mmCIF file of C-alpha atoms (C1' of nucleotides) in Angstrom:
data_model
loop_
_atom_site.group_PDB
_atom_site.id
_atom_site.type_symbol
_atom_site.label_atom_id
_atom_site.label_comp_id
_atom_site.label_asym_id
_atom_site.label_seq_id
_atom_site.Cartn_x
_atom_site.Cartn_y
_atom_site.Cartn_z
ATOM 1 C CA MET S 532 34.918 -111.285 318.177
ATOM 2 C CA ASN S 533 36.275 -110.886 321.855
ATOM 3 C CA ASP S 534 35.544 -111.605 325.615
ATOM 4 C CA PRO S 535 33.709 -114.585 325.804
ATOM 5 C CA LYS S 536 31.577 -114.071 328.580
ATOM 6 C CA PRO S 537 29.017 -116.942 329.678
ATOM 7 C CA GLU S 538 26.598 -114.773 331.522
ATOM 8 C CA PRO S 539 27.295 -112.886 335.408
ATOM 9 C CA THR S 540 25.986 -109.315 333.588
ATOM 10 C CA ASN S 541 23.109 -108.342 336.323
ATOM 11 C CA PRO S 542 23.145 -105.014 337.525
ATOM 12 C CA ARG S 543 19.835 -104.166 339.399
ATOM 13 C CA ILE S 544 16.964 -106.354 338.920
ATOM 14 C CA ALA S 545 14.491 -105.298 341.335
ATOM 15 C CA PRO S 546 11.253 -107.747 342.722
ATOM 16 C CA PRO S 547 8.564 -109.412 340.469
ATOM 17 C CA ALA S 548 7.318 -106.536 338.904
ATOM 18 C CA ARG S 549 6.371 -108.192 335.363
ATOM 19 C CA VAL S 550 2.986 -110.731 334.927
ATOM 20 C CA ASP S 551 3.896 -111.932 332.274
ATOM 21 C CA GLY S 552 0.899 -113.133 329.841
ATOM 22 C CA THR S 553 3.132 -113.362 326.914
ATOM 23 C CA ASP S 554 3.882 -117.078 325.596
ATOM 24 C CA ALA S 555 6.997 -115.741 326.318
ATOM 25 C CA PHE S 556 9.377 -119.317 327.447
ATOM 26 C CA GLU S 557 8.360 -121.953 328.360
ATOM 27 C CA PRO S 558 6.277 -122.375 331.642
ATOM 28 C CA THR S 559 9.102 -124.271 333.772
ATOM 29 C CA GLU S 560 9.813 -121.922 336.583
ATOM 30 C CA SER S 561 7.953 -119.989 338.778
ATOM 31 C CA PRO S 562 7.000 -116.586 338.630
ATOM 32 C CA GLN S 563 9.460 -115.950 341.865
ATOM 33 C CA LEU S 564 12.613 -117.394 340.544
ATOM 34 C CA ARG S 565 12.021 -116.117 336.507
ATOM 35 C CA ALA S 566 11.835 -111.924 338.190
ATOM 36 C CA PHE S 567 15.436 -112.446 339.882
ATOM 37 C CA ALA S 568 17.102 -114.185 337.225
ATOM 38 C CA PRO S 569 20.346 -112.914 334.974
ATOM 39 C CA LEU S 570 18.536 -111.491 332.559
ATOM 40 C CA CYS S 571 21.176 -113.141 329.972
ATOM 41 C CA SER S 572 20.079 -116.196 331.232
ATOM 42 C CA VAL S 573 15.908 -115.290 330.271
ATOM 43 C CA PHE S 574 17.126 -114.261 327.076
ATOM 44 C CA ARG S 575 19.348 -117.232 326.606
ATOM 45 C CA ARG S 576 15.793 -119.153 327.472
ATOM 46 C CA PHE S 577 13.991 -117.234 325.856
ATOM 47 C CA LEU S 578 15.824 -118.204 322.929
ATOM 48 C CA LYS S 579 16.109 -121.536 323.449
ATOM 49 C CA SER S 580 12.622 -121.682 323.428
ATOM 50 C CA ARG S 581 12.285 -120.448 319.705
ATOM 51 C CA ASP S 582 15.362 -123.022 318.396
ATOM 52 C CA LEU S 583 17.720 -119.617 318.336
ATOM 53 C CA LYS S 584 20.979 -119.236 319.386
ATOM 54 C CA TYR S 585 22.254 -117.225 322.319
ATOM 55 C CA THR S 586 25.016 -115.171 320.276
ATOM 56 C CA GLN S 587 27.547 -113.657 320.850
ATOM 57 C CA GLU S 588 25.994 -110.688 319.276
ATOM 58 C CA ARG S 589 23.241 -110.584 320.803
ATOM 59 C CA ALA S 590 24.704 -110.769 324.871
ATOM 60 C CA ASP S 591 27.028 -107.914 323.767
ATOM 61 C CA VAL S 592 23.771 -105.840 323.174
ATOM 62 C CA LEU S 593 22.112 -107.377 325.870
ATOM 63 C CA ASP S 594 24.730 -106.106 328.197
ATOM 64 C CA ALA S 595 25.135 -102.809 327.005
ATOM 65 C CA ILE S 596 21.377 -102.240 327.076
ATOM 66 C CA ILE S 597 22.194 -102.835 330.994
ATOM 67 C CA ALA S 598 24.938 -100.726 330.912
ATOM 68 C CA ARG S 599 23.350 -97.715 330.021
ATOM 69 C CA ASP S 600 20.473 -98.287 333.575
ATOM 70 C CA GLY S 601 18.030 -99.918 330.680
ATOM 71 C CA SER S 602 17.186 -97.168 329.073
ATOM 72 C CA PHE S 603 18.821 -96.458 325.533
ATOM 73 C CA GLU S 604 18.294 -95.845 321.614
ATOM 74 C CA ALA S 605 19.103 -98.177 319.024
ATOM 75 C CA GLU S 606 22.022 -95.784 317.872
ATOM 76 C CA GLU S 607 23.687 -94.982 321.024
ATOM 77 C CA LEU S 608 23.850 -98.857 321.345
ATOM 78 C CA LEU S 609 26.296 -99.102 318.532
ATOM 79 C CA LEU S 610 27.657 -96.363 319.678
ATOM 80 C CA ASP S 611 28.221 -97.769 322.991
ATOM 81 C CA LEU S 612 29.217 -100.720 321.501
ATOM 82 C CA ARG S 613 31.605 -99.521 319.443
ATOM 83 C CA ALA S 614 33.416 -97.983 322.186
ATOM 84 C CA ARG S 615 33.455 -101.031 324.118
ATOM 85 C CA GLY S 616 35.550 -103.185 321.129
ATOM 86 C CA HIS S 617 32.096 -105.292 320.667
ATOM 87 C CA ASP S 618 31.521 -104.795 316.709
ATOM 88 C CA VAL S 619 28.133 -105.123 316.359
ATOM 89 C CA SER S 620 26.158 -104.066 313.134
ATOM 90 C CA LYS S 621 23.276 -101.829 312.780
ATOM 91 C CA ALA S 622 21.711 -104.715 311.767
ATOM 92 C CA THR S 623 22.119 -107.065 314.072
ATOM 93 C CA VAL S 624 21.185 -104.141 316.674
ATOM 94 C CA TYR S 625 17.713 -104.013 315.053
ATOM 95 C CA ARG S 626 17.127 -107.219 314.586
ATOM 96 C CA THR S 627 18.189 -108.414 318.498
ATOM 97 C CA ILE S 628 16.497 -105.397 319.290
ATOM 98 C CA ARG S 629 12.985 -106.725 317.808
ATOM 99 C CA LEU S 630 14.039 -110.030 319.650
ATOM 100 C CA LEU S 631 14.453 -108.557 322.980
ATOM 101 C CA LEU S 632 10.850 -106.452 322.350
ATOM 102 C CA ASP S 633 9.491 -110.096 321.920
ATOM 103 C CA ALA S 634 11.076 -111.948 325.174
ATOM 104 C CA GLY S 635 9.743 -109.059 326.875
ATOM 105 C CA ILE S 636 13.056 -108.161 327.918
ATOM 106 C CA ILE S 637 12.111 -104.236 327.225
ATOM 107 C CA THR S 638 9.607 -102.086 325.473
ATOM 108 C CA GLN S 639 9.574 -99.499 323.025
ATOM 109 C CA SER S 640 9.152 -95.815 324.503
ATOM 110 C CA LEU S 641 8.473 -93.369 321.894
ATOM 111 C CA PHE S 642 9.112 -89.755 323.116
ATOM 112 C CA ASP S 643 9.583 -87.317 320.250
ATOM 113 C CA ALA S 644 8.457 -89.234 316.955
ATOM 114 C CA LYS S 645 11.670 -88.963 315.191
ATOM 115 C CA GLN S 646 13.589 -92.639 316.749
ATOM 116 C CA SER S 647 13.042 -95.390 319.376
ATOM 117 C CA HIS S 648 13.387 -95.120 322.855
ATOM 118 C CA TYR S 649 13.427 -98.358 324.571
ATOM 119 C CA GLU S 650 13.995 -100.066 328.060
ATOM 120 C CA LEU S 651 15.096 -102.369 329.855
ATOM 121 C CA ILE S 652 11.244 -103.482 332.375
ATOM 122 C CA TYR S 653 12.130 -107.318 332.779
ATOM 123 C CA GLY S 654 12.154 -107.866 336.816
ATOM 124 C CA ARG S 655 11.613 -103.592 337.451
ATOM 125 C CA GLU S 656 8.906 -101.613 338.157
ATOM 126 C CA PRO S 657 7.616 -99.602 335.494
ATOM 127 C CA ARG S 658 8.822 -95.817 334.535
ATOM 128 C CA ASP S 659 6.368 -93.595 334.571
ATOM 129 C CA CYS S 660 6.932 -89.894 333.422
ATOM 130 C CA MET S 661 6.400 -86.254 332.809
ATOM 131 C CA VAL S 662 7.588 -83.961 330.460
ATOM 132 C CA CYS S 663 7.499 -79.720 330.567
ATOM 133 C CA MET S 664 5.902 -78.785 327.318
ATOM 134 C CA LYS S 665 8.089 -76.356 327.442
ATOM 135 C CA THR S 666 11.653 -76.701 328.421
ATOM 136 C CA GLY S 667 11.230 -80.531 326.988
ATOM 137 C CA ARG S 668 12.916 -81.511 331.059
ATOM 138 C CA ARG S 669 11.786 -84.515 331.719
ATOM 139 C CA ILE S 670 11.324 -86.550 335.219
ATOM 140 C CA GLU S 671 10.926 -90.004 335.690
ATOM 141 C CA PHE S 672 9.219 -91.970 338.519
ATOM 142 C CA THR S 673 6.878 -94.761 339.495
ATOM 143 C CA ASN S 674 3.839 -94.476 340.977
ATOM 144 C CA ARG S 675 2.161 -97.656 342.404
ATOM 145 C CA GLU S 676 -0.767 -95.790 343.179
ATOM 146 C CA LEU S 677 -1.318 -95.608 338.946
ATOM 147 C CA THR S 678 0.130 -99.397 338.788
ATOM 148 C CA ALA S 679 -2.844 -100.476 340.833
ATOM 149 C CA LEU S 680 -5.527 -98.670 338.864
ATOM 150 C CA ARG S 681 -4.095 -100.238 335.908
ATOM 151 C CA ASP S 682 -4.498 -103.393 337.541
ATOM 152 C CA ARG S 683 -7.921 -102.022 338.944
ATOM 153 C CA ILE S 684 -9.130 -100.945 335.301
ATOM 154 C CA CYS S 685 -8.059 -104.572 333.928
ATOM 155 C CA ARG S 686 -9.171 -106.933 336.600
ATOM 156 C CA GLU S 687 -12.712 -104.840 335.577
ATOM 157 C CA LEU S 688 -12.983 -106.055 332.298
ATOM 158 C CA GLY S 689 -11.023 -109.518 332.658
ATOM 159 C CA TRP S 690 -7.438 -108.584 330.893
ATOM 160 C CA GLN S 691 -4.619 -109.533 332.013
ATOM 161 C CA ALA S 692 -2.285 -106.133 333.233
ATOM 162 C CA VAL S 693 1.435 -107.060 331.197
ATOM 163 C CA GLY S 694 3.078 -103.411 331.410
ATOM 164 C CA HIS S 695 1.195 -100.038 330.975
ATOM 165 C CA ARG S 696 3.718 -96.629 329.898
ATOM 166 C CA PHE S 697 2.511 -93.493 331.264
ATOM 167 C CA GLN S 698 3.549 -89.737 330.135
ATOM 168 C CA ILE S 699 2.280 -86.955 331.631
ATOM 169 C CA PHE S 700 2.677 -83.561 329.752
ATOM 170 C CA ALA S 701 3.162 -80.254 332.122
ATOM 171 C CA VAL S 702 4.602 -77.051 331.925
ATOM 172 C CA SER S 703 7.263 -77.005 334.560
ATOM 173 C CA PRO S 704 7.239 -73.327 337.399
ATOM 174 C CA PRO S 705 9.187 -71.204 335.775
ATOM 175 C CA ASP S 706 11.982 -71.911 339.002
ATOM 176 C CA ASP S 707 11.857 -74.994 337.770
ATOM 177 C CA PRO S 708 12.574 -76.794 340.561
ATOM 178 C CA VAL S 709 14.897 -80.267 340.923
ATOM 179 C CA VAL S 710 13.062 -83.023 341.662
ATOM 180 C CA MET F 754 -22.358 -82.998 328.468
ATOM 181 C CA ASN F 755 -21.707 -81.874 324.912
ATOM 182 C CA ASP F 756 -21.442 -79.634 322.324
ATOM 183 C CA PRO F 757 -22.896 -76.421 321.797
ATOM 184 C CA LYS F 758 -21.972 -75.416 317.998
ATOM 185 C CA PRO F 759 -22.429 -72.159 317.034
ATOM 186 C CA GLU F 760 -20.157 -72.486 313.740
ATOM 187 C CA PRO F 761 -19.493 -75.108 310.993
ATOM 188 C CA THR F 762 -17.320 -77.395 311.360
ATOM 189 C CA ASN F 763 -17.489 -79.010 314.899
ATOM 190 C CA PRO F 764 -17.773 -82.858 315.816
ATOM 191 C CA ARG F 765 -18.286 -83.469 319.002
ATOM 192 C CA ILE F 766 -16.752 -81.250 321.247
ATOM 193 C CA ALA F 767 -16.603 -82.089 324.574
ATOM 194 C CA PRO F 768 -16.329 -80.039 327.969
ATOM 195 C CA PRO F 769 -13.233 -78.402 329.027
ATOM 196 C CA ALA F 770 -11.390 -81.211 329.865
ATOM 197 C CA ARG F 771 -7.733 -79.181 328.750
ATOM 198 C CA VAL F 772 -5.625 -76.985 330.621
ATOM 199 C CA ASP F 773 -3.506 -74.816 328.525
ATOM 200 C CA GLY F 774 -0.074 -73.724 330.058
ATOM 201 C CA THR F 775 1.497 -73.159 326.895
ATOM 202 C CA ASP F 776 1.377 -69.525 324.903
ATOM 203 C CA ALA F 777 -0.557 -70.782 322.123
ATOM 204 C CA PHE F 778 -3.211 -69.004 322.167
ATOM 205 C CA GLU F 779 -3.521 -65.288 323.547
ATOM 206 C CA PRO F 780 -5.442 -64.485 327.255
ATOM 207 C CA THR F 781 -8.504 -62.550 326.070
ATOM 208 C CA GLU F 782 -10.810 -65.248 326.423
ATOM 209 C CA SER F 783 -11.938 -67.009 329.713
ATOM 210 C CA PRO F 784 -11.355 -70.655 329.128
ATOM 211 C CA GLN F 785 -14.816 -71.662 329.114
ATOM 212 C CA LEU F 786 -15.442 -70.568 326.191
ATOM 213 C CA ARG F 787 -12.137 -70.874 324.846
ATOM 214 C CA ALA F 788 -13.063 -74.564 325.132
ATOM 215 C CA PHE F 789 -16.053 -74.239 323.435
ATOM 216 C CA ALA F 790 -14.942 -72.589 320.651
ATOM 217 C CA PRO F 791 -14.716 -74.388 317.090
ATOM 218 C CA LEU F 792 -11.618 -74.936 316.099
ATOM 219 C CA CYS F 793 -11.477 -73.451 313.003
ATOM 220 C CA SER F 794 -11.747 -70.650 315.146
ATOM 221 C CA VAL F 795 -8.969 -72.255 317.784
ATOM 222 C CA PHE F 796 -7.183 -72.218 315.012
ATOM 223 C CA ARG F 797 -7.435 -69.362 313.426
ATOM 224 C CA ARG F 798 -6.345 -67.565 316.915
ATOM 225 C CA PHE F 799 -3.550 -69.456 317.033
ATOM 226 C CA LEU F 800 -2.378 -68.836 313.520
ATOM 227 C CA LYS F 801 -3.046 -64.972 313.826
ATOM 228 C CA SER F 802 -0.748 -64.056 317.497
ATOM 229 C CA ARG F 803 1.832 -66.198 315.428
ATOM 230 C CA ASP F 804 1.518 -63.805 312.181
ATOM 231 C CA LEU F 805 0.228 -66.699 310.636
ATOM 232 C CA LYS F 806 -2.308 -67.283 307.400
ATOM 233 C CA TYR F 807 -5.981 -69.320 308.005
ATOM 234 C CA THR F 808 -5.133 -70.674 304.440
ATOM 235 C CA GLN F 809 -7.820 -73.043 302.391
ATOM 236 C CA GLU F 810 -5.277 -76.314 302.564
ATOM 237 C CA ARG F 811 -5.217 -75.548 306.732
ATOM 238 C CA ALA F 812 -8.996 -75.774 307.401
ATOM 239 C CA ASP F 813 -9.463 -78.795 304.558
ATOM 240 C CA VAL F 814 -6.943 -80.201 306.282
ATOM 241 C CA LEU F 815 -8.172 -78.856 309.822
ATOM 242 C CA ASP F 816 -12.004 -80.202 308.320
ATOM 243 C CA ALA F 817 -10.059 -83.299 307.592
ATOM 244 C CA ILE F 818 -8.758 -84.528 310.897
ATOM 245 C CA ILE F 819 -11.645 -83.274 312.456
ATOM 246 C CA ALA F 820 -14.862 -85.412 309.874
ATOM 247 C CA ARG F 821 -12.448 -87.877 311.309
ATOM 248 C CA ASP F 822 -13.619 -88.415 314.547
ATOM 249 C CA GLY F 823 -10.306 -87.235 315.215
ATOM 250 C CA SER F 824 -8.261 -89.549 315.338
ATOM 251 C CA PHE F 825 -6.287 -90.592 312.329
ATOM 252 C CA GLU F 826 -2.303 -90.859 310.607
ATOM 253 C CA ALA F 827 -0.917 -88.604 308.176
ATOM 254 C CA GLU F 828 -0.802 -91.164 305.356
ATOM 255 C CA GLU F 829 -4.829 -91.438 305.784
ATOM 256 C CA LEU F 830 -5.227 -88.200 305.903
ATOM 257 C CA LEU F 831 -3.902 -87.617 302.741
ATOM 258 C CA LEU F 832 -5.627 -89.517 301.030
ATOM 259 C CA ASP F 833 -9.085 -88.215 302.730
ATOM 260 C CA LEU F 834 -8.226 -84.532 301.272
ATOM 261 C CA ARG F 835 -7.128 -86.566 297.884
ATOM 262 C CA ALA F 836 -11.072 -88.640 298.455
ATOM 263 C CA ARG F 837 -12.782 -85.036 299.033
ATOM 264 C CA GLY F 838 -10.969 -83.926 295.705
ATOM 265 C CA HIS F 839 -9.332 -81.278 298.560
ATOM 266 C CA ASP F 840 -5.556 -81.718 297.173
ATOM 267 C CA VAL F 841 -3.592 -81.049 299.731
ATOM 268 C CA SER F 842 0.849 -81.912 299.335
ATOM 269 C CA LYS F 843 2.428 -84.398 301.504
ATOM 270 C CA ALA F 844 4.331 -81.468 303.209
ATOM 271 C CA THR F 845 1.221 -79.007 303.661
ATOM 272 C CA VAL F 846 -0.091 -81.829 305.593
ATOM 273 C CA TYR F 847 2.426 -82.263 307.163
ATOM 274 C CA ARG F 848 3.277 -78.864 307.563
ATOM 275 C CA THR F 849 -0.235 -78.257 308.841
ATOM 276 C CA ILE F 850 0.096 -81.191 311.514
ATOM 277 C CA ARG F 851 2.896 -79.406 312.955
ATOM 278 C CA LEU F 852 1.244 -76.654 313.152
ATOM 279 C CA LEU F 853 -1.699 -78.192 315.037
ATOM 280 C CA LEU F 854 0.484 -80.176 317.448
ATOM 281 C CA ASP F 855 2.142 -76.743 318.610
ATOM 282 C CA ALA F 856 -1.646 -75.711 318.528
ATOM 283 C CA GLY F 857 -2.376 -77.551 320.631
ATOM 284 C CA ILE F 858 -5.239 -79.416 319.217
ATOM 285 C CA ILE F 859 -3.919 -82.892 318.667
ATOM 286 C CA THR F 860 -1.220 -84.875 319.653
ATOM 287 C CA GLN F 861 1.354 -87.741 318.514
ATOM 288 C CA SER F 862 0.224 -91.054 319.561
ATOM 289 C CA LEU F 863 2.919 -93.487 319.227
ATOM 290 C CA PHE F 864 1.600 -97.303 319.124
ATOM 291 C CA ASP F 865 4.034 -99.447 316.921
ATOM 292 C CA ALA F 866 7.289 -97.321 315.831
ATOM 293 C CA LYS F 867 6.386 -97.209 312.227
ATOM 294 C CA GLN F 868 3.778 -93.559 311.294
ATOM 295 C CA SER F 869 2.575 -91.308 313.762
ATOM 296 C CA HIS F 870 -0.627 -91.320 315.379
ATOM 297 C CA TYR F 871 -2.743 -88.338 315.993
ATOM 298 C CA GLU F 872 -5.763 -87.178 317.701
ATOM 299 C CA LEU F 873 -8.011 -84.313 318.327
ATOM 300 C CA ILE F 874 -7.280 -83.798 321.865
ATOM 301 C CA TYR F 875 -8.873 -79.527 321.731
ATOM 302 C CA GLY F 876 -11.754 -79.623 324.365
ATOM 303 C CA ARG F 877 -11.911 -83.206 324.687
ATOM 304 C CA GLU F 878 -11.622 -85.752 327.682
ATOM 305 C CA PRO F 879 -8.114 -87.462 327.288
ATOM 306 C CA ARG F 880 -8.626 -90.773 325.439
ATOM 307 C CA ASP F 881 -6.266 -93.396 327.020
ATOM 308 C CA CYS F 882 -6.175 -96.918 325.918
ATOM 309 C CA MET F 883 -5.822 -100.869 326.592
ATOM 310 C CA VAL F 884 -3.549 -102.732 323.570
ATOM 311 C CA CYS F 885 -4.111 -106.408 323.348
ATOM 312 C CA MET F 886 -0.145 -108.466 323.337
ATOM 313 C CA LYS F 887 -1.570 -111.550 321.799
ATOM 314 C CA THR F 888 -4.124 -109.761 319.162
ATOM 315 C CA GLY F 889 -3.585 -106.432 318.970
ATOM 316 C CA ARG F 890 -6.684 -105.263 319.761
ATOM 317 C CA ARG F 891 -7.632 -101.930 321.051
ATOM 318 C CA ILE F 892 -10.024 -100.009 323.866
ATOM 319 C CA GLU F 893 -10.063 -96.526 324.168
ATOM 320 C CA PHE F 894 -11.576 -95.049 327.765
ATOM 321 C CA THR F 895 -11.690 -91.947 329.455
ATOM 322 C CA ASN F 896 -10.855 -93.106 332.716
ATOM 323 C CA ARG F 897 -11.107 -89.390 335.777
ATOM 324 C CA GLU F 898 -9.327 -90.953 338.174
ATOM 325 C CA LEU F 899 -6.258 -91.392 336.864
ATOM 326 C CA THR F 900 -6.626 -88.076 335.498
ATOM 327 C CA ALA F 901 -7.035 -87.134 339.424
ATOM 328 C CA LEU F 902 -3.950 -88.871 339.526
ATOM 329 C CA ARG F 903 -2.005 -87.334 337.187
ATOM 330 C CA ASP F 904 -3.140 -83.762 338.710
ATOM 331 C CA ARG F 905 -2.237 -85.182 341.825
ATOM 332 C CA ILE F 906 0.693 -85.839 341.241
ATOM 333 C CA CYS F 907 1.142 -82.480 339.192
ATOM 334 C CA ARG F 908 0.390 -80.627 342.113
ATOM 335 C CA GLU F 909 2.614 -82.327 344.496
ATOM 336 C CA LEU F 910 5.732 -80.718 342.639
ATOM 337 C CA GLY F 911 4.582 -77.811 341.357
ATOM 338 C CA TRP F 912 3.601 -78.704 337.760
ATOM 339 C CA GLN F 913 0.685 -77.764 335.775
ATOM 340 C CA ALA F 914 -0.856 -80.679 333.915
ATOM 341 C CA VAL F 915 -1.749 -80.534 330.364
ATOM 342 C CA GLY F 916 -2.090 -83.498 328.769
ATOM 343 C CA HIS F 917 -1.006 -87.496 329.883
ATOM 344 C CA ARG F 918 -0.925 -90.041 327.864
ATOM 345 C CA PHE F 919 -1.447 -93.161 329.329
ATOM 346 C CA GLN F 920 -1.460 -97.028 327.360
ATOM 347 C CA ILE F 921 -2.230 -100.559 329.131
ATOM 348 C CA PHE F 922 -0.380 -103.436 327.860
ATOM 349 C CA ALA F 923 -2.510 -106.218 328.866
ATOM 350 C CA VAL F 924 -4.045 -109.859 327.759
ATOM 351 C CA SER F 925 -7.511 -109.751 326.834
ATOM 352 C CA PRO F 926 -9.133 -112.983 327.891
ATOM 353 C CA PRO F 927 -9.372 -116.504 325.375
ATOM 354 C CA ASP F 928 -13.068 -115.117 325.062
ATOM 355 C CA ASP F 929 -12.150 -111.904 323.917
ATOM 356 C CA PRO F 930 -15.710 -109.748 324.840
ATOM 357 C CA VAL F 931 -16.415 -107.056 323.517
ATOM 358 C CA VAL F 932 -16.797 -103.720 325.569
ATOM 359 C "C1'" DC E 517 1.818 -55.099 298.278
ATOM 360 C "C1'" DT E 518 4.334 -57.801 301.772
ATOM 361 C "C1'" DT E 519 4.945 -61.402 303.662
ATOM 362 C "C1'" DG E 520 3.982 -66.045 304.303
ATOM 363 C "C1'" DG E 521 2.215 -70.174 301.843
ATOM 364 C "C1'" DT E 522 2.305 -74.177 298.492
ATOM 365 C "C1'" DG E 523 3.688 -77.828 295.726
ATOM 366 C "C1'" DC E 524 7.127 -79.996 293.956
ATOM 367 C "C1'" DA E 525 10.851 -83.188 293.899
ATOM 368 C "C1'" DA E 526 15.279 -84.127 296.178
ATOM 369 C "C1'" DA E 527 17.171 -84.931 300.940
ATOM 370 C "C1'" DC E 528 16.887 -87.049 304.962
ATOM 371 C "C1'" DA E 529 16.516 -90.878 309.416
ATOM 372 C "C1'" DT E 530 15.294 -94.818 311.147
ATOM 373 C "C1'" DT E 531 14.953 -99.289 310.092
ATOM 374 C "C1'" DT E 532 14.368 -103.523 307.120
ATOM 375 C "C1'" DT E 533 15.582 -106.470 304.010
ATOM 376 C "C1'" DG E 534 18.609 -109.710 300.103
ATOM 377 C "C1'" DC E 535 22.886 -111.904 300.846
ATOM 378 C "C1'" DA E 536 26.766 -114.889 300.525
ATOM 379 C "C1'" DG E 537 29.893 -116.783 303.989
ATOM 380 C "C1'" DC E 538 30.709 -117.411 309.745
ATOM 381 C "C1'" DA E 539 29.616 -119.434 313.364
ATOM 382 C "C1'" DC E 540 26.532 -121.110 317.370
ATOM 383 C "C1'" DA E 541 24.221 -125.856 319.075
ATOM 384 C "C1'" DT V 271 27.869 -130.482 310.464
ATOM 385 C "C1'" DG V 272 23.525 -127.799 309.095
ATOM 386 C "C1'" DT V 273 20.688 -124.117 310.501
ATOM 387 C "C1'" DG V 274 20.717 -119.944 311.787
ATOM 388 C "C1'" DC V 275 23.103 -115.739 312.279
ATOM 389 C "C1'" DT V 276 26.520 -111.693 311.149
ATOM 390 C "C1'" DG V 277 27.988 -108.015 308.123
ATOM 391 C "C1'" DC V 278 27.621 -105.277 304.581
ATOM 392 C "C1'" DA V 279 24.964 -102.729 301.519
ATOM 393 C "C1'" DA V 280 20.810 -101.262 298.624
ATOM 394 C "C1'" DA V 281 16.317 -100.653 300.280
ATOM 395 C "C1'" DA V 282 11.925 -98.962 302.168
ATOM 396 C "C1'" DT V 283 9.735 -96.233 305.450
ATOM 397 C "C1'" DG V 284 8.405 -91.467 306.880
ATOM 398 C "C1'" DT V 285 9.209 -86.422 307.625
ATOM 399 C "C1'" DT V 286 11.701 -82.589 306.270
ATOM 400 C "C1'" DT V 287 13.217 -79.216 303.378
ATOM 401 C "C1'" DG V 288 14.933 -76.058 299.081
ATOM 402 C "C1'" DC V 289 13.101 -73.461 295.602
ATOM 403 C "C1'" DA V 290 10.380 -70.874 292.310
ATOM 404 C "C1'" DC V 291 5.065 -69.464 292.180
ATOM 405 C "C1'" DC V 292 1.162 -68.304 294.396
ATOM 406 C "C1'" DA V 293 -2.436 -66.065 297.466
ATOM 407 C "C1'" DA V 294 -3.687 -64.301 302.553
ATOM 408 C "C1'" DG V 295 -3.809 -60.091 305.218
#
DNA sequence: CTTGGTGCAAACATTTTGCAGCACA
DNA sequence: TGTGCTGCAAAATGTTTGCACCAAG
């Protein structure tokens, strides 16, 4: 459709935080390099490994995800894309999301049963969250202790941790202090 | 550490494990009593507190949930009920599930984006789980350390924990030992 | 008796899919 | 230049709702 973007897009990629236990990528790079590599080339590599194509639309979708700072719903993405003049169809958005999930670049985080929330995880630390059951307020945080506990649990069972999802259901105090 | 069952329908209710921070029940009983009370009377009390009725259908649904050992999908429940000759409509099943969620008796756990999974939690310890990203195998467990960590996180922020959901995404070893 | 509950079917919202033409490698 | 990709619209899925009749308290 319009403006071709080779592969600039790469905001705040964090240091290695994800053990890639899946067979998603060709094992030709060090984990270091992989974690710091721009997401679009990670995605491109994933696609190539499956003989799939890196199309304009797929690049646009990934771009929109990054612009959202990693947390989004399918519908939001669709609107964002439309607003930017990148007209990608709903079907393609969903198809691309599926690929990004397979690639381990994003995860699905379901809060309300309504629609899926997705989140960029590749190269980022896992985000844990706490939801107030009265007000619905959500706080996100990263807890290294939790990640360590997760790894310990896995190790004891001989599994290898890839990621996790932690949600606390709680009640915020009446005054509801902002964190 | 379990079942003192004073009334009918009530399989393996565990000791108090849930702080009820919501305004679901009338505060006339001690937490102890509440936690050990049979689920149906818990539910009945909840309904009464909202001027709702304890109908045959609602009792049947709760029964079917208990019979499933607490983990179920809406559709499964519907089939179970039908098999037992308790013909409850789909609409009523969903409506009852909503009530049980509000009452804090069950929670929604979404694994695949497809349908909701629900789980009995009232009076039970939170179940954490680990999913293998290759084979899809799921292991459930209870980790007190995690619950303690959860409570600590809440306390530091002045919140009160009500429950949590913890899922680990991992890769099981090639030999995939059974736990 | 009064209020809320139920079943049914239609409505809804989200996600998936079949197909004909288009574009990347 | 040939696969694979896209958009469209229709289908599929899971859940909710409006309505007329029914039942719990």
